[in-house]
Short mmCIF file of C-alpha atoms in Angstrom, two decimals:
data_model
loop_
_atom_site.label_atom_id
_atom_site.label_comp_id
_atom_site.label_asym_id
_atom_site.label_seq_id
_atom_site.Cartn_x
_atom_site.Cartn_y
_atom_site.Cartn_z
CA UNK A 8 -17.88 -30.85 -1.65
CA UNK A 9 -19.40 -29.59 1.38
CA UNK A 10 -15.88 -28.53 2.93
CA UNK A 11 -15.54 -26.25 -0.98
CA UNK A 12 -18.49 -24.68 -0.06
CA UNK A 13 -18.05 -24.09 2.99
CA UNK A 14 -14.53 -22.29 2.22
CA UNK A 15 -16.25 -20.37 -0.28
CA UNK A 16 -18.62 -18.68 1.79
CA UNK A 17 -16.04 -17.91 4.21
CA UNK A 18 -14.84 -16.22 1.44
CA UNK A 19 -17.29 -14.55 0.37
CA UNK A 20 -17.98 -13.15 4.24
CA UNK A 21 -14.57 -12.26 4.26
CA UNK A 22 -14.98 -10.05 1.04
CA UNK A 23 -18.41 -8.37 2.20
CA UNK A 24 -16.50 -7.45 5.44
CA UNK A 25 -14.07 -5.53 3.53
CA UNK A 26 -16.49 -3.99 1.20
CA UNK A 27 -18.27 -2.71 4.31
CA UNK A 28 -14.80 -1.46 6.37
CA UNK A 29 -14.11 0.03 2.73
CA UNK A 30 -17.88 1.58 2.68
CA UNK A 31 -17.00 3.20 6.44
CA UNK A 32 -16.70 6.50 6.85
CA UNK A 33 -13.81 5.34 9.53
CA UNK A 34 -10.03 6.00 8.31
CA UNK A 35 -8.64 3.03 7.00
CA UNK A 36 -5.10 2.21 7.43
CA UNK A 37 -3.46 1.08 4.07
CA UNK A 38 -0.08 0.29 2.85
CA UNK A 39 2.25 1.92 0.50
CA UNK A 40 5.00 1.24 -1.69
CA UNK A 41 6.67 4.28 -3.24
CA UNK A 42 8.43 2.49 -5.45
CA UNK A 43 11.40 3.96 -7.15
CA UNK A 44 12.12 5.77 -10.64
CA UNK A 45 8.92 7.77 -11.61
CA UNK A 46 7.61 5.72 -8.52
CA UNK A 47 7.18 7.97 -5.75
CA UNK A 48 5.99 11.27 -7.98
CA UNK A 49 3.05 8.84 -8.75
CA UNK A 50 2.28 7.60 -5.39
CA UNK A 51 1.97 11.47 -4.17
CA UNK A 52 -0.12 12.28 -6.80
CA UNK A 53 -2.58 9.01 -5.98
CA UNK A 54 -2.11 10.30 -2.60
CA UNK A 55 -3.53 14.13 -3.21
CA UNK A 56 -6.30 12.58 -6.01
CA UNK A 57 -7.28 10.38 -2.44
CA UNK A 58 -7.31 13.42 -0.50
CA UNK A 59 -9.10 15.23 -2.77
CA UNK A 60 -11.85 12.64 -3.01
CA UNK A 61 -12.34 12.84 0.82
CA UNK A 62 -11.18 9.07 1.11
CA UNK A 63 -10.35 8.67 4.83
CA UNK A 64 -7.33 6.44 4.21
CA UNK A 65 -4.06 6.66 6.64
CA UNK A 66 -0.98 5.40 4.64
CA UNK A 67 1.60 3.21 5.94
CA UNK A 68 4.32 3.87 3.63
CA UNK A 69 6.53 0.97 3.05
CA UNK A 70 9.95 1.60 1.59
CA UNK A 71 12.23 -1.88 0.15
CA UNK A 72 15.44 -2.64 2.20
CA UNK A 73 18.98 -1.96 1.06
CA UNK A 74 20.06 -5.23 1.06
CA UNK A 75 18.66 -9.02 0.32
CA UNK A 76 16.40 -9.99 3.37
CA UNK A 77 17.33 -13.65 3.65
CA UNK A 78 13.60 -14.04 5.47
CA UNK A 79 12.10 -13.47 1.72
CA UNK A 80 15.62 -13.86 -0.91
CA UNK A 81 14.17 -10.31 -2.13
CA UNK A 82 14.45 -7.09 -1.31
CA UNK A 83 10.96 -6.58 -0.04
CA UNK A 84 11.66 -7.49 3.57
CA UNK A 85 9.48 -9.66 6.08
CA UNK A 86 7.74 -6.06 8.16
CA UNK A 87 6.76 -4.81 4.07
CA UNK A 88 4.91 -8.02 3.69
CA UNK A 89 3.45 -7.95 7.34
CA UNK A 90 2.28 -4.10 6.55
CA UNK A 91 -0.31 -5.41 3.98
CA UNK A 92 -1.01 -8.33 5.45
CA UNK A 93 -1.85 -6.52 8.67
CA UNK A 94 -3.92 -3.86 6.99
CA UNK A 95 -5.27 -6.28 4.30
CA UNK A 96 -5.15 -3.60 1.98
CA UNK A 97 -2.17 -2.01 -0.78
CA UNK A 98 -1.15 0.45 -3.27
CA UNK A 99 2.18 -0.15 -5.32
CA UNK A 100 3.74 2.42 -7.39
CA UNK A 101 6.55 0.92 -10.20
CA UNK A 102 9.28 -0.85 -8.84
CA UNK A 103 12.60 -2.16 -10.69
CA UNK A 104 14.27 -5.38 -9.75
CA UNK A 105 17.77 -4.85 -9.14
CA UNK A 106 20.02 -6.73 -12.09
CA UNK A 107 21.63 -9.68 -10.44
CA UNK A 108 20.91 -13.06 -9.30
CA UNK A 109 20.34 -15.14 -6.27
CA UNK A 110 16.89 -13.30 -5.30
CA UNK A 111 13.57 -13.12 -6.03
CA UNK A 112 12.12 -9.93 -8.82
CA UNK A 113 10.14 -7.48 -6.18
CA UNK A 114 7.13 -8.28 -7.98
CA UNK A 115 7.03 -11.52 -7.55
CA UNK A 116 8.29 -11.99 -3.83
CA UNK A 117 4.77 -9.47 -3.50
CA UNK A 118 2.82 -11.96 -5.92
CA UNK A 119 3.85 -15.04 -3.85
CA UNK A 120 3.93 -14.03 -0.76
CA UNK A 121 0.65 -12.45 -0.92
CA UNK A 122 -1.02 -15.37 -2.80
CA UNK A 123 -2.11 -12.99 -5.46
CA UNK A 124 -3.22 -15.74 -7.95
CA UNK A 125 -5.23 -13.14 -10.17
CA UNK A 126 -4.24 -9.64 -11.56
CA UNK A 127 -7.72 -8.44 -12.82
CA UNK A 128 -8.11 -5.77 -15.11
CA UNK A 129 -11.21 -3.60 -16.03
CA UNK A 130 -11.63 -1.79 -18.86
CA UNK A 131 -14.85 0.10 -19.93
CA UNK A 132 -15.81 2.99 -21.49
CA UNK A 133 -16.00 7.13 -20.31
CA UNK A 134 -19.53 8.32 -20.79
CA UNK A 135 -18.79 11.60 -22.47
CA UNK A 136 -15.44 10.90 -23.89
CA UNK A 137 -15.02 9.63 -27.43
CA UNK A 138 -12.41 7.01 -27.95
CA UNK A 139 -11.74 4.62 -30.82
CA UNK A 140 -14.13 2.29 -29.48
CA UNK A 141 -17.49 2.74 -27.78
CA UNK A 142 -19.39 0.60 -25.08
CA UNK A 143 -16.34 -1.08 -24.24
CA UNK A 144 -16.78 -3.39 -20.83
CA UNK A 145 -14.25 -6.36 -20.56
CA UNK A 146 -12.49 -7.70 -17.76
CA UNK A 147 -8.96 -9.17 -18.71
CA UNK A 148 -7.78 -12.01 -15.98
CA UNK A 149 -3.82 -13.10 -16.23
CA UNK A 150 -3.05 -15.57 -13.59
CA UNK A 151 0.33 -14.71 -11.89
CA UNK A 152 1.55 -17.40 -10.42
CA UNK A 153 2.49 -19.69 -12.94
CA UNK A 154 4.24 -20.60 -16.06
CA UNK A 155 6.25 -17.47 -16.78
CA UNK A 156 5.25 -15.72 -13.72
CA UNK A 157 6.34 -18.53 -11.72
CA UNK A 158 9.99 -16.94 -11.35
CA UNK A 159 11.61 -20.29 -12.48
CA UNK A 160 13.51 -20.35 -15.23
CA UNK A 161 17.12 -21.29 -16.70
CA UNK A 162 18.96 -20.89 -19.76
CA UNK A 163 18.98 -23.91 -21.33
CA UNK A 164 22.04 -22.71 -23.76
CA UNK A 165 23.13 -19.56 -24.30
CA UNK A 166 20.30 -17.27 -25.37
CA UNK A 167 17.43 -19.86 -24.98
CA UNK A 168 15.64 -19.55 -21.50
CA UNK A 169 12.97 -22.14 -20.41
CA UNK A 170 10.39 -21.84 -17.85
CA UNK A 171 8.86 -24.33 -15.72
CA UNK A 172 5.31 -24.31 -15.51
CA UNK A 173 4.13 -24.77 -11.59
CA UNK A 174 0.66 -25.28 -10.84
CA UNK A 175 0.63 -25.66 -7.03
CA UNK A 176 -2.14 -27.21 -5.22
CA UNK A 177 -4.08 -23.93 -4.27
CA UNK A 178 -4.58 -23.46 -8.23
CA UNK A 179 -6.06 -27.42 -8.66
CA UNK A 180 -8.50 -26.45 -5.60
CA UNK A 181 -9.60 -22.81 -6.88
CA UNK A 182 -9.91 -24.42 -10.97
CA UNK A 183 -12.34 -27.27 -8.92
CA UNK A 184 -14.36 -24.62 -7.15
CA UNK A 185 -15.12 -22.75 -10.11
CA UNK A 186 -15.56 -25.91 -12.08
CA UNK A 187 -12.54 -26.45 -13.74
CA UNK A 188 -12.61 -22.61 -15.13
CA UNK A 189 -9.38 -20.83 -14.46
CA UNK A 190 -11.26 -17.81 -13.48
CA UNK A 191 -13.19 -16.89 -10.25
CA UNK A 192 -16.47 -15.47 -9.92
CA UNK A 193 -16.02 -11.34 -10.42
CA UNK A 194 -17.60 -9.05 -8.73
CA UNK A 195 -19.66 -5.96 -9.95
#
């Protein structure tokens, strides 16, 4: 118990450490996938909207390799990964996986790679503009590492694909932390 707590507030330092590099008026370096299709026109517009904001971010564009890096099955090669893990921070625009097999989807050699157990989405309402709904404030948590997302699946017969449902070790640790709740503390 002590050694979960303990791992927790090291978490927890970790994240107020980036809140305050985030808070810094210092440039921050962060990394960027392009992506591909409509990709790229939307990264350059997050780009100027970043600009325009006065963020002081550098980007370290990140662009997929040609070919199957055999470091990762994927095309998202080993120095992508080591760009966010160096600058601990991202931005993805829309990617396609290439039709084929024998490799990894680029979204999930990113998920597992990165250990991105979470995807967390916000939604709340515009003060000032009138939607369907008002006083909307809900959080939406899909867990992306598992079941479906887990990236293993066959076709059982033709037409009829199953898929395995992993739940590695990390997941049994993180559900015991938060007592047994799939979700993590958010913050606000």
């Amino acid at each position: 118990m002590l050694r979960q707590t303990s791992n927790l507030l090291l978490q927890q330092a970790s994240c107020l450490q980036q809140a305050a590099r985030l808070m810094s008026t210092q440039p921050i370096t962060a990394t960027l996938f392009p992506g591909d299709g409509i990709g790229p026109e939307i990264s350059e517009a997050v780009k100027a909207i970043f600009k325009a904001a006065g963020a002081p971010i550098v980007w370290d564009e990140q662009h997929l390799g040609k070919t199957v890096d055999e470091r990762t099955n994927s095309f998202v090669t080993r120095e992508n990964l080591d760009s966010v893990l160096k600058h601990r921070i991202g931005l993805k625009g829309p990617m396609t996986t290439p039709i084929g097999k024998g490799f990894r989807s680029l979204n999930l050699t990113l998920r597992k790679e990165l250990q991105l157990y979470a995807n967390v989405r916000p939604c709340f309402s515009l003060p000032g503009y009138k939607t369907k709904y008002d006083n909307v404030n809900l959080i939406t948590i899909r867990e992306n590492t598992e079941g479906e997302y887990s990236g293993l699946e066959h076709e059982v017969v033709k037409g009829v694909v199953e898929s395995l449902k992993v739940r590695p070790a990390a997941a049994d640790a993180a559900a015991d932390a938060t007592n047994g709740s799939d979700c993590a503390a958010a913050v606000t």
